[in-house]
Amino acid sequence: MLDEYGLAIAMVVALLIGIFSGYPVAFLLGGLGILFAFIGDIPLPFLGTVASRIFGGVIENWLLIAIPLFVFMGLMLERSGVAKNLLLTLQRLFGNVRGGLAVSVALLGVVMAASTGIIGASVVMLGLLALPVMLKQGYKPEMAYGVVAASGTLGILIPPSIMLVLMGSIMQISVGDLFKAALIPGLMLGGLYTLYLLIAAWLKPEWAPLAKEGNAPETAEPQIPLAVALLRDLLGPVVLIVAVLGSIMAGIATPTEAAAIGAAGAMLLALFLRQLNVQALRDVCRSTSKTSAMILFVVVGATCFSVVFKRLGGADMIEELITGTGLGPYGLLLLLMGLIFLLGFFLEWIEISFVILPLLLPVVGDLDFGGILQGEAVMVWFAILVAINLQTSFLTPPFGYALFYLKGITQGGVSIGTIYKSIIPFVLLQLAGLVLCILFPSIVLWLPGMTE
């Protein structure tokens, strides 16, 4: 195999070395693709094929227009102050429950995940809003940092998720079906987080003390009845979520059109809350451009890398290695999930999605699971399993981005070791959610089947 697939193996090794060196991934992927095309003596006209794939398959993909629109929606919501108001109201709602503040953060993470889908913005926003309050109230740092990091990463799974948009493009399956399929697993993870927080606070009260005089968090406008405040602060995000997800699930709008609805709705909400001005609009547009450009550059580089890698026999090598194990369908599925989980320690989700996922699709397409897992349902199920799995990549060291975001906003106030310890229970909960979705595929496929 070393003789037959030597260049493909060397390409993977070079990629890992480049990633550990800190070189920008987008340029690393594209550069290695071109370099190994020459090393492998691939005919020059083949690079024209790579260019055609980039401009014809990526740049002209109308589905990808949804990405900057969803990014804009999330960043505009962050600027509008919706999250701050909702957190303060949830604090009032769960103020007398042990661990209630952590539960409020988890619930806010679910609501903002369904409204934004931007991991960096969600983690930083939750961290800035909730961490000082939780630590002041006496929460154990391992619980406080863990719930902020895990809740902030729910946006990569709960629709509207940028990752699901890209997966739909890669796997050639309906983004609307992926959004429907991801909704219940995403809410299930939020429920698992909440259950864990309540049980942990009950078993170890010192981890999550009740608010006492002197360390109680500030509340917004306590004179307003709680029900009224909750309705006021939830109304905007819920209307926006229904407008975006409801229009997709009802078949009224495509994901791109729904993303435009979400972007316009986020601006209207910011205007209603008197947070929309020229400076805010300029900042959001600039951040949207940077994020969208980063994603597009990685997509272009990954396309070049994967096309050359396949030409050098990399796809055949992967297929031989996997199918040569002699495992049955579920055994192979567990092997693939384990592989993706391990890759998540070192690669970003976008690299795994565009480089690794296309190599695994032929293998998955040939597996026979029986029952309700027939045809496109297998691919939808597999995509959601991968999405749940990739959520752990934001929390696992050494390259878990949620960990870096938290470390950045604490400005040295906590050790990276404490942050690493804080995410262990939540990674285990994510893996438990993954196992449940494998054992009970209807968790994923029930909602798409109901709305057909």
Short mmCIF file of C-alpha atoms in Angstrom, two decimals:
data_model
loop_
_atom_site.label_atom_id
_atom_site.label_comp_id
_atom_site.label_asym_id
_atom_site.label_seq_id
_atom_site.Cartn_x
_atom_site.Cartn_y
_atom_site.Cartn_z
CA MET A 1 0.00 0.00 0.00
CA LEU A 2 2.93 2.33 0.71
CA ASP A 3 4.18 1.84 -2.86
CA GLU A 4 0.73 2.27 -4.43
CA TYR A 5 -0.54 5.13 -2.32
CA GLY A 6 2.74 6.69 -1.15
CA LEU A 7 1.98 10.16 -2.48
CA ALA A 8 -1.53 10.16 -1.00
CA ILE A 9 -0.10 9.22 2.41
CA ALA A 10 2.61 11.87 2.08
CA MET A 11 -0.10 14.43 1.26
CA VAL A 12 -1.93 13.66 4.49
CA VAL A 13 1.31 13.80 6.53
CA ALA A 14 2.22 17.15 4.95
CA LEU A 15 -1.24 18.49 5.82
CA LEU A 16 -0.88 17.49 9.48
CA ILE A 17 2.62 18.99 9.72
CA GLY A 18 1.38 22.21 8.12
CA ILE A 19 -1.56 22.47 10.53
CA PHE A 20 0.69 22.00 13.58
CA SER A 21 3.05 24.65 12.20
CA GLY A 22 0.25 27.20 12.38
CA TYR A 23 0.22 27.99 8.65
CA PRO A 24 -3.17 29.34 7.41
CA VAL A 25 -5.29 26.32 6.55
CA ALA A 26 -6.87 27.76 3.41
CA PHE A 27 -3.50 28.42 1.77
CA LEU A 28 -2.10 25.16 3.12
CA LEU A 29 -4.83 23.07 1.49
CA GLY A 30 -4.61 24.83 -1.87
CA GLY A 31 -0.82 24.94 -1.87
CA LEU A 32 -0.47 21.23 -1.08
CA GLY A 33 -2.95 20.41 -3.83
CA ILE A 34 -0.90 22.27 -6.44
CA LEU A 35 2.47 21.04 -5.04
CA PHE A 36 1.48 17.37 -5.10
CA ALA A 37 -0.07 17.75 -8.53
CA PHE A 38 3.43 18.55 -9.80
CA ILE A 39 5.17 15.96 -7.59
CA GLY A 40 2.74 13.30 -8.81
CA ASP A 41 3.41 14.31 -12.41
CA ILE A 42 -0.28 14.96 -12.95
CA PRO A 43 -0.84 16.41 -16.46
CA LEU A 44 -1.10 20.20 -16.48
CA PRO A 45 -4.58 20.22 -18.06
CA PHE A 46 -5.83 18.47 -14.91
CA LEU A 47 -5.24 21.70 -12.95
CA GLY A 48 -7.71 23.27 -15.37
CA THR A 49 -10.19 20.67 -14.11
CA VAL A 50 -9.50 21.83 -10.56
CA ALA A 51 -10.19 25.43 -11.57
CA SER A 52 -13.41 24.38 -13.30
CA ARG A 53 -14.50 22.52 -10.16
CA ILE A 54 -13.83 25.61 -8.04
CA PHE A 55 -15.56 28.14 -10.29
CA GLY A 56 -18.30 25.84 -11.53
CA GLY A 57 -19.01 23.82 -8.39
CA VAL A 58 -18.21 26.25 -5.56
CA ILE A 59 -18.36 29.87 -6.72
CA GLU A 60 -21.56 29.33 -8.72
CA ASN A 61 -23.30 27.40 -5.93
CA TRP A 62 -26.28 29.60 -5.05
CA LEU A 63 -26.82 27.67 -1.85
CA LEU A 64 -23.63 29.16 -0.39
CA ILE A 65 -25.18 32.64 -0.52
CA ALA A 66 -27.04 31.59 2.62
CA ILE A 67 -23.76 31.60 4.57
CA PRO A 68 -23.05 35.38 4.65
CA LEU A 69 -26.76 36.04 5.24
CA PHE A 70 -26.90 33.71 8.26
CA VAL A 71 -23.60 35.16 9.54
CA PHE A 72 -25.03 38.67 9.20
CA MET A 73 -28.19 37.62 11.04
CA GLY A 74 -26.23 36.18 13.95
CA LEU A 75 -23.87 39.12 14.31
CA MET A 76 -26.70 41.64 14.11
CA LEU A 77 -28.59 39.78 16.83
CA GLU A 78 -25.46 39.86 18.97
CA ARG A 79 -25.32 43.64 18.63
CA SER A 80 -29.03 44.08 19.35
CA GLY A 81 -28.75 43.13 23.03
CA VAL A 82 -31.41 40.40 22.79
CA ALA A 83 -29.23 37.86 24.59
CA LYS A 84 -28.47 40.14 27.53
CA ASN A 85 -32.13 40.94 28.16
CA LEU A 86 -33.13 37.30 27.89
CA LEU A 87 -30.40 36.12 30.26
CA LEU A 88 -31.46 38.62 32.90
CA THR A 89 -35.06 37.45 32.62
CA LEU A 90 -34.10 33.77 32.78
CA GLN A 91 -32.08 34.54 35.90
CA ARG A 92 -35.27 35.79 37.52
CA LEU A 93 -37.16 32.71 36.35
CA PHE A 94 -34.67 30.19 37.79
CA GLY A 95 -33.33 32.34 40.62
CA ASN A 96 -34.61 30.02 43.37
CA VAL A 97 -33.40 26.80 41.73
CA ARG A 98 -29.98 25.44 42.66
CA GLY A 99 -27.94 25.56 39.47
CA GLY A 100 -30.60 27.85 37.97
CA LEU A 101 -28.11 30.36 36.62
CA ALA A 102 -26.24 27.61 34.74
CA VAL A 103 -29.56 26.30 33.42
CA SER A 104 -30.38 29.84 32.24
CA VAL A 105 -27.11 29.92 30.30
CA ALA A 106 -27.87 26.53 28.71
CA LEU A 107 -31.38 27.63 27.70
CA LEU A 108 -30.05 30.91 26.35
CA GLY A 109 -27.52 28.90 24.33
CA VAL A 110 -30.35 26.92 22.75
CA VAL A 111 -32.34 30.06 21.88
CA MET A 112 -29.33 31.87 20.45
CA ALA A 113 -28.22 28.77 18.55
CA ALA A 114 -31.58 28.72 16.78
CA SER A 115 -31.20 32.44 16.09
CA THR A 116 -27.55 32.83 15.11
CA GLY A 117 -25.54 29.69 14.37
CA ILE A 118 -22.25 31.59 14.82
CA ILE A 119 -20.05 29.70 17.28
CA GLY A 120 -17.49 32.39 17.97
CA ALA A 121 -20.13 35.06 18.56
CA SER A 122 -22.22 32.76 20.79
CA VAL A 123 -19.34 31.60 23.02
CA VAL A 124 -17.90 35.11 23.43
CA MET A 125 -21.35 36.61 24.06
CA LEU A 126 -22.30 33.99 26.66
CA GLY A 127 -18.89 34.25 28.26
CA LEU A 128 -18.99 38.03 28.61
CA LEU A 129 -22.57 38.04 29.87
CA ALA A 130 -22.67 34.99 32.13
CA LEU A 131 -19.18 34.14 33.38
CA PRO A 132 -18.68 37.17 35.66
CA VAL A 133 -22.14 36.66 37.17
CA MET A 134 -21.64 32.92 37.73
CA LEU A 135 -18.21 33.33 39.30
CA LYS A 136 -19.47 36.18 41.50
CA GLN A 137 -22.30 33.94 42.71
CA GLY A 138 -19.74 31.30 43.71
CA TYR A 139 -20.11 28.74 40.92
CA LYS A 140 -17.27 26.27 40.58
CA PRO A 141 -15.16 27.41 37.59
CA GLU A 142 -15.23 23.93 36.05
CA MET A 143 -19.04 24.16 35.83
CA ALA A 144 -19.21 27.80 34.76
CA TYR A 145 -16.70 27.58 31.92
CA GLY A 146 -18.01 24.22 30.73
CA VAL A 147 -21.64 25.29 30.38
CA VAL A 148 -20.66 28.48 28.53
CA ALA A 149 -18.43 26.62 26.06
CA ALA A 150 -20.86 23.75 25.44
CA SER A 151 -23.96 25.94 25.15
CA GLY A 152 -22.19 28.28 22.74
CA THR A 153 -21.35 25.41 20.39
CA LEU A 154 -24.98 24.30 19.99
CA GLY A 155 -25.24 26.74 17.07
CA ILE A 156 -23.18 24.41 14.87
CA LEU A 157 -25.96 21.80 15.09
CA ILE A 158 -29.26 23.54 15.79
CA PRO A 159 -30.52 25.16 12.58
CA PRO A 160 -29.94 27.57 10.96
CA SER A 161 -26.45 26.05 10.99
CA ILE A 162 -23.76 27.08 8.52
CA MET A 163 -22.25 23.61 8.78
CA LEU A 164 -25.51 21.98 7.65
CA VAL A 165 -25.67 24.35 4.66
CA LEU A 166 -22.18 23.28 3.61
CA MET A 167 -22.93 19.61 4.26
CA GLY A 168 -26.02 19.81 2.06
CA SER A 169 -23.86 21.21 -0.73
CA ILE A 170 -21.14 18.58 -0.28
CA MET A 171 -23.48 15.59 0.01
CA GLN A 172 -26.01 16.83 -2.55
CA ILE A 173 -28.95 16.46 -0.19
CA SER A 174 -31.67 18.89 0.82
CA VAL A 175 -30.56 21.51 3.35
CA GLY A 176 -34.19 21.77 4.42
CA ASP A 177 -34.18 18.05 5.32
CA LEU A 178 -30.94 18.52 7.26
CA PHE A 179 -32.43 21.43 9.19
CA LYS A 180 -35.48 19.34 10.09
CA ALA A 181 -33.34 16.33 11.04
CA ALA A 182 -31.00 18.37 13.26
CA LEU A 183 -33.69 20.14 15.28
CA ILE A 184 -34.62 17.30 17.68
CA PRO A 185 -31.01 16.11 18.27
CA GLY A 186 -29.97 19.71 18.97
CA LEU A 187 -32.78 20.24 21.48
CA MET A 188 -31.97 16.84 22.97
CA LEU A 189 -28.38 17.95 23.64
CA GLY A 190 -29.67 21.12 25.27
CA GLY A 191 -31.92 18.94 27.45
CA LEU A 192 -29.00 16.68 28.39
CA TYR A 193 -26.94 19.73 29.42
CA THR A 194 -29.81 21.03 31.58
CA LEU A 195 -30.37 17.64 33.22
CA TYR A 196 -26.67 17.27 33.98
CA LEU A 197 -26.49 20.77 35.51
CA LEU A 198 -29.47 20.14 37.78
CA ILE A 199 -28.15 16.75 38.92
CA ALA A 200 -24.61 18.07 39.48
CA ALA A 201 -25.96 21.03 41.50
CA TRP A 202 -28.09 18.66 43.60
CA LEU A 203 -25.25 16.20 44.27
CA LYS A 204 -22.63 18.91 44.88
CA PRO A 205 -24.38 22.04 46.18
CA GLU A 206 -21.07 23.84 46.63
CA TRP A 207 -20.61 23.80 42.84
CA ALA A 208 -23.70 25.93 42.26
CA PRO A 209 -24.71 27.96 45.33
CA LEU A 210 -28.03 29.74 45.46
CA ALA A 211 -27.99 33.50 45.00
CA LYS A 212 -27.52 35.20 48.35
CA GLU A 213 -27.54 38.76 49.46
CA GLY A 214 -24.36 40.40 48.26
CA ASN A 215 -23.67 37.98 45.42
CA ALA A 216 -27.03 37.90 43.68
CA PRO A 217 -26.88 38.84 40.00
CA GLU A 218 -28.42 42.08 38.88
CA THR A 219 -31.80 41.80 37.27
CA ALA A 220 -33.31 44.04 34.65
CA GLU A 221 -36.42 46.02 35.56
CA PRO A 222 -37.61 43.79 38.45
CA GLN A 223 -40.76 45.87 38.67
CA ILE A 224 -42.03 44.29 35.45
CA PRO A 225 -43.95 41.04 36.11
CA LEU A 226 -41.85 38.01 35.25
CA ALA A 227 -44.34 36.62 32.73
CA VAL A 228 -44.45 39.94 30.90
CA ALA A 229 -40.65 40.25 30.85
CA LEU A 230 -40.25 36.68 29.62
CA LEU A 231 -42.79 37.22 26.85
CA ARG A 232 -41.15 40.49 25.84
CA ASP A 233 -37.62 39.10 25.69
CA LEU A 234 -38.56 35.82 24.01
CA LEU A 235 -40.94 37.26 21.44
CA GLY A 236 -38.32 38.73 19.10
CA PRO A 237 -36.05 35.65 18.87
CA VAL A 238 -39.01 33.25 18.62
CA VAL A 239 -40.63 35.23 15.79
CA LEU A 240 -37.29 35.28 13.97
CA ILE A 241 -36.76 31.54 14.49
CA VAL A 242 -40.27 30.75 13.25
CA ALA A 243 -39.83 33.03 10.24
CA VAL A 244 -36.54 31.38 9.21
CA LEU A 245 -37.02 27.72 10.13
CA GLY A 246 -40.78 27.72 9.63
CA SER A 247 -40.51 29.04 6.09
CA ILE A 248 -37.98 26.32 5.23
CA MET A 249 -39.86 23.45 6.87
CA ALA A 250 -43.16 24.53 5.35
CA GLY A 251 -41.58 24.64 1.90
CA ILE A 252 -42.39 28.35 1.50
CA ALA A 253 -38.78 29.46 1.12
CA THR A 254 -35.45 27.94 0.16
CA PRO A 255 -32.62 28.09 2.73
CA THR A 256 -31.11 31.04 0.84
CA GLU A 257 -34.40 32.93 0.85
CA ALA A 258 -34.97 32.10 4.52
CA ALA A 259 -31.48 33.40 5.31
CA ALA A 260 -32.42 36.70 3.67
CA ILE A 261 -35.59 36.79 5.77
CA GLY A 262 -33.47 36.19 8.88
CA ALA A 263 -30.99 38.94 8.00
CA ALA A 264 -33.80 41.44 7.40
CA GLY A 265 -35.60 40.31 10.57
CA ALA A 266 -32.44 40.74 12.68
CA MET A 267 -32.07 44.31 11.39
CA LEU A 268 -35.71 45.08 12.21
CA LEU A 269 -35.28 43.64 15.70
CA ALA A 270 -32.16 45.73 16.27
CA LEU A 271 -34.04 48.79 15.00
CA PHE A 272 -36.94 48.08 17.35
CA LEU A 273 -34.53 47.81 20.27
CA ARG A 274 -32.84 51.08 19.17
CA GLN A 275 -29.50 49.34 18.61
CA LEU A 276 -29.30 49.85 14.84
CA ASN A 277 -27.06 52.68 13.69
CA VAL A 278 -24.48 53.34 11.00
CA GLN A 279 -21.55 52.23 13.17
CA ALA A 280 -23.27 48.96 14.16
CA LEU A 281 -24.18 48.23 10.54
CA ARG A 282 -20.62 48.95 9.41
CA ASP A 283 -19.13 46.67 12.08
CA VAL A 284 -21.54 43.82 11.34
CA CYS A 285 -20.93 44.06 7.58
CA ARG A 286 -17.16 44.07 8.11
CA SER A 287 -17.27 41.04 10.41
CA THR A 288 -19.63 39.24 8.02
CA SER A 289 -17.24 39.85 5.14
CA LYS A 290 -14.27 38.51 7.10
CA THR A 291 -16.07 35.37 8.26
CA SER A 292 -17.57 34.63 4.83
CA ALA A 293 -14.23 35.21 3.07
CA MET A 294 -12.48 32.85 5.51
CA ILE A 295 -15.04 30.12 4.85
CA LEU A 296 -14.87 30.61 1.07
CA PHE A 297 -11.07 30.51 1.03
CA VAL A 298 -11.06 27.25 2.99
CA VAL A 299 -13.68 25.80 0.63
CA VAL A 300 -11.60 26.73 -2.42
CA GLY A 301 -8.40 25.31 -0.89
CA ALA A 302 -10.15 22.13 0.26
CA THR A 303 -11.60 21.61 -3.22
CA CYS A 304 -8.13 21.78 -4.77
CA PHE A 305 -6.70 19.46 -2.11
CA SER A 306 -9.44 16.84 -2.37
CA VAL A 307 -9.46 16.72 -6.19
CA VAL A 308 -5.69 16.11 -6.33
CA PHE A 309 -5.86 13.69 -3.39
CA LYS A 310 -8.46 11.59 -5.22
CA ARG A 311 -6.36 11.66 -8.41
CA LEU A 312 -3.40 10.27 -6.44
CA GLY A 313 -5.55 7.37 -5.25
CA GLY A 314 -6.42 8.73 -1.83
CA ALA A 315 -10.13 7.91 -2.13
CA ASP A 316 -9.39 4.30 -3.12
CA MET A 317 -6.92 4.02 -0.25
CA ILE A 318 -9.49 5.21 2.29
CA GLU A 319 -12.14 2.87 0.92
CA GLU A 320 -9.79 -0.14 1.00
CA LEU A 321 -8.69 0.62 4.56
CA ILE A 322 -12.28 0.93 5.81
CA THR A 323 -13.93 -1.92 3.93
CA GLY A 324 -10.94 -4.17 4.55
CA THR A 325 -11.73 -4.32 8.25
CA GLY A 326 -14.49 -6.87 7.64
CA LEU A 327 -16.88 -5.07 9.97
CA GLY A 328 -20.64 -4.99 9.45
CA PRO A 329 -22.61 -1.78 8.71
CA TYR A 330 -22.86 -0.61 12.32
CA GLY A 331 -19.27 -1.62 13.03
CA LEU A 332 -18.08 0.47 10.09
CA LEU A 333 -20.28 3.35 11.20
CA LEU A 334 -18.74 3.31 14.68
CA LEU A 335 -15.28 3.16 13.09
CA LEU A 336 -16.06 6.23 10.98
CA MET A 337 -17.48 8.10 13.97
CA GLY A 338 -14.36 7.28 15.97
CA LEU A 339 -12.15 8.47 13.12
CA ILE A 340 -14.04 11.77 12.82
CA PHE A 341 -13.93 12.26 16.58
CA LEU A 342 -10.15 11.83 16.63
CA LEU A 343 -9.69 14.10 13.62
CA GLY A 344 -11.69 16.74 15.48
CA PHE A 345 -8.81 17.08 17.95
CA PHE A 346 -6.56 18.39 15.17
CA LEU A 347 -8.74 19.62 12.28
CA GLU A 348 -11.51 22.20 12.04
CA TRP A 349 -15.02 21.10 11.10
CA ILE A 350 -14.80 22.83 7.73
CA GLU A 351 -11.65 20.89 6.78
CA ILE A 352 -13.18 17.59 7.86
CA SER A 353 -16.38 18.42 5.97
CA PHE A 354 -14.69 19.30 2.69
CA VAL A 355 -11.67 16.98 2.74
CA ILE A 356 -12.68 13.88 4.73
CA LEU A 357 -16.46 13.70 4.28
CA PRO A 358 -16.43 13.31 0.46
CA LEU A 359 -14.00 10.39 0.85
CA LEU A 360 -16.36 8.59 3.23
CA LEU A 361 -19.58 9.07 1.25
CA PRO A 362 -19.01 6.15 -1.18
CA VAL A 363 -18.42 3.81 1.75
CA VAL A 364 -21.54 4.96 3.60
CA GLY A 365 -23.64 4.80 0.44
CA ASP A 366 -22.88 1.08 0.07
CA LEU A 367 -23.88 0.17 3.63
CA ASP A 368 -27.20 -1.59 4.23
CA PHE A 369 -28.75 -0.71 7.59
CA GLY A 370 -32.27 -1.89 6.75
CA GLY A 371 -35.46 -0.61 8.37
CA ILE A 372 -36.20 3.07 7.86
CA LEU A 373 -32.62 3.71 6.73
CA GLN A 374 -33.15 3.51 3.00
CA GLY A 375 -31.97 5.74 0.17
CA GLU A 376 -31.47 9.41 1.03
CA ALA A 377 -32.53 8.78 4.64
CA VAL A 378 -29.16 7.07 5.23
CA MET A 379 -27.30 10.16 4.03
CA VAL A 380 -29.44 12.54 6.11
CA TRP A 381 -28.91 10.35 9.19
CA PHE A 382 -25.18 10.08 8.56
CA ALA A 383 -24.87 13.85 8.02
CA ILE A 384 -26.50 14.60 11.38
CA LEU A 385 -24.32 12.01 13.13
CA VAL A 386 -21.26 13.71 11.65
CA ALA A 387 -22.61 17.12 12.70
CA ILE A 388 -23.10 15.98 16.31
CA ASN A 389 -19.64 14.43 16.24
CA LEU A 390 -18.02 17.57 14.83
CA GLN A 391 -19.57 19.64 17.59
CA THR A 392 -17.04 18.02 19.91
CA SER A 393 -14.20 19.43 17.77
CA PHE A 394 -14.93 22.89 19.22
CA LEU A 395 -14.39 21.57 22.74
CA THR A 396 -11.53 19.07 22.41
CA PRO A 397 -7.91 20.19 22.87
CA PRO A 398 -5.50 21.15 21.49
CA PHE A 399 -7.42 23.06 18.77
CA GLY A 400 -10.90 23.45 20.30
CA TYR A 401 -11.88 26.95 19.23
CA ALA A 402 -14.47 27.40 21.99
CA LEU A 403 -11.65 26.88 24.49
CA PHE A 404 -9.55 29.58 22.84
CA TYR A 405 -12.50 31.99 22.83
CA LEU A 406 -13.01 31.43 26.55
CA LYS A 407 -9.32 31.82 27.32
CA GLY A 408 -9.30 35.06 25.32
CA ILE A 409 -12.19 36.73 27.13
CA THR A 410 -10.87 35.76 30.60
CA GLN A 411 -7.59 37.61 29.85
CA GLY A 412 -5.48 35.20 31.87
CA GLY A 413 -7.91 34.93 34.75
CA VAL A 414 -8.11 31.15 34.49
CA SER A 415 -5.68 28.42 33.47
CA ILE A 416 -6.20 26.51 30.25
CA GLY A 417 -6.13 23.33 32.34
CA THR A 418 -9.24 24.44 34.23
CA ILE A 419 -11.00 25.14 30.94
CA TYR A 420 -9.98 21.70 29.62
CA LYS A 421 -11.39 20.03 32.75
CA SER A 422 -14.63 21.98 32.46
CA ILE A 423 -15.56 20.59 29.05
CA ILE A 424 -15.06 16.88 29.83
CA PRO A 425 -18.65 16.24 31.09
CA PHE A 426 -20.13 18.08 28.12
CA VAL A 427 -18.05 16.18 25.56
CA LEU A 428 -19.28 12.97 27.20
CA LEU A 429 -22.87 14.26 26.97
CA GLN A 430 -22.36 15.02 23.27
CA LEU A 431 -21.06 11.51 22.71
CA ALA A 432 -24.05 10.14 24.63
CA GLY A 433 -26.34 12.11 22.32
CA LEU A 434 -24.47 10.68 19.34
CA VAL A 435 -24.94 7.13 20.62
CA LEU A 436 -28.67 7.73 21.15
CA CYS A 437 -29.04 8.96 17.57
CA ILE A 438 -27.20 5.87 16.30
CA LEU A 439 -29.31 3.47 18.34
CA PHE A 440 -32.58 5.29 17.59
CA PRO A 441 -32.42 6.74 14.06
CA SER A 442 -36.00 7.99 14.40
CA ILE A 443 -34.67 10.80 16.65
CA VAL A 444 -33.10 12.19 13.49
CA LEU A 445 -35.54 11.03 10.82
CA TRP A 446 -38.93 11.50 12.52
CA LEU A 447 -39.35 15.22 11.79
CA PRO A 448 -38.24 15.04 8.11
CA GLY A 449 -40.65 12.13 7.64
CA MET A 450 -43.50 14.00 9.30
CA THR A 451 -43.10 17.07 7.11
CA GLU A 452 -42.79 15.33 3.75
#
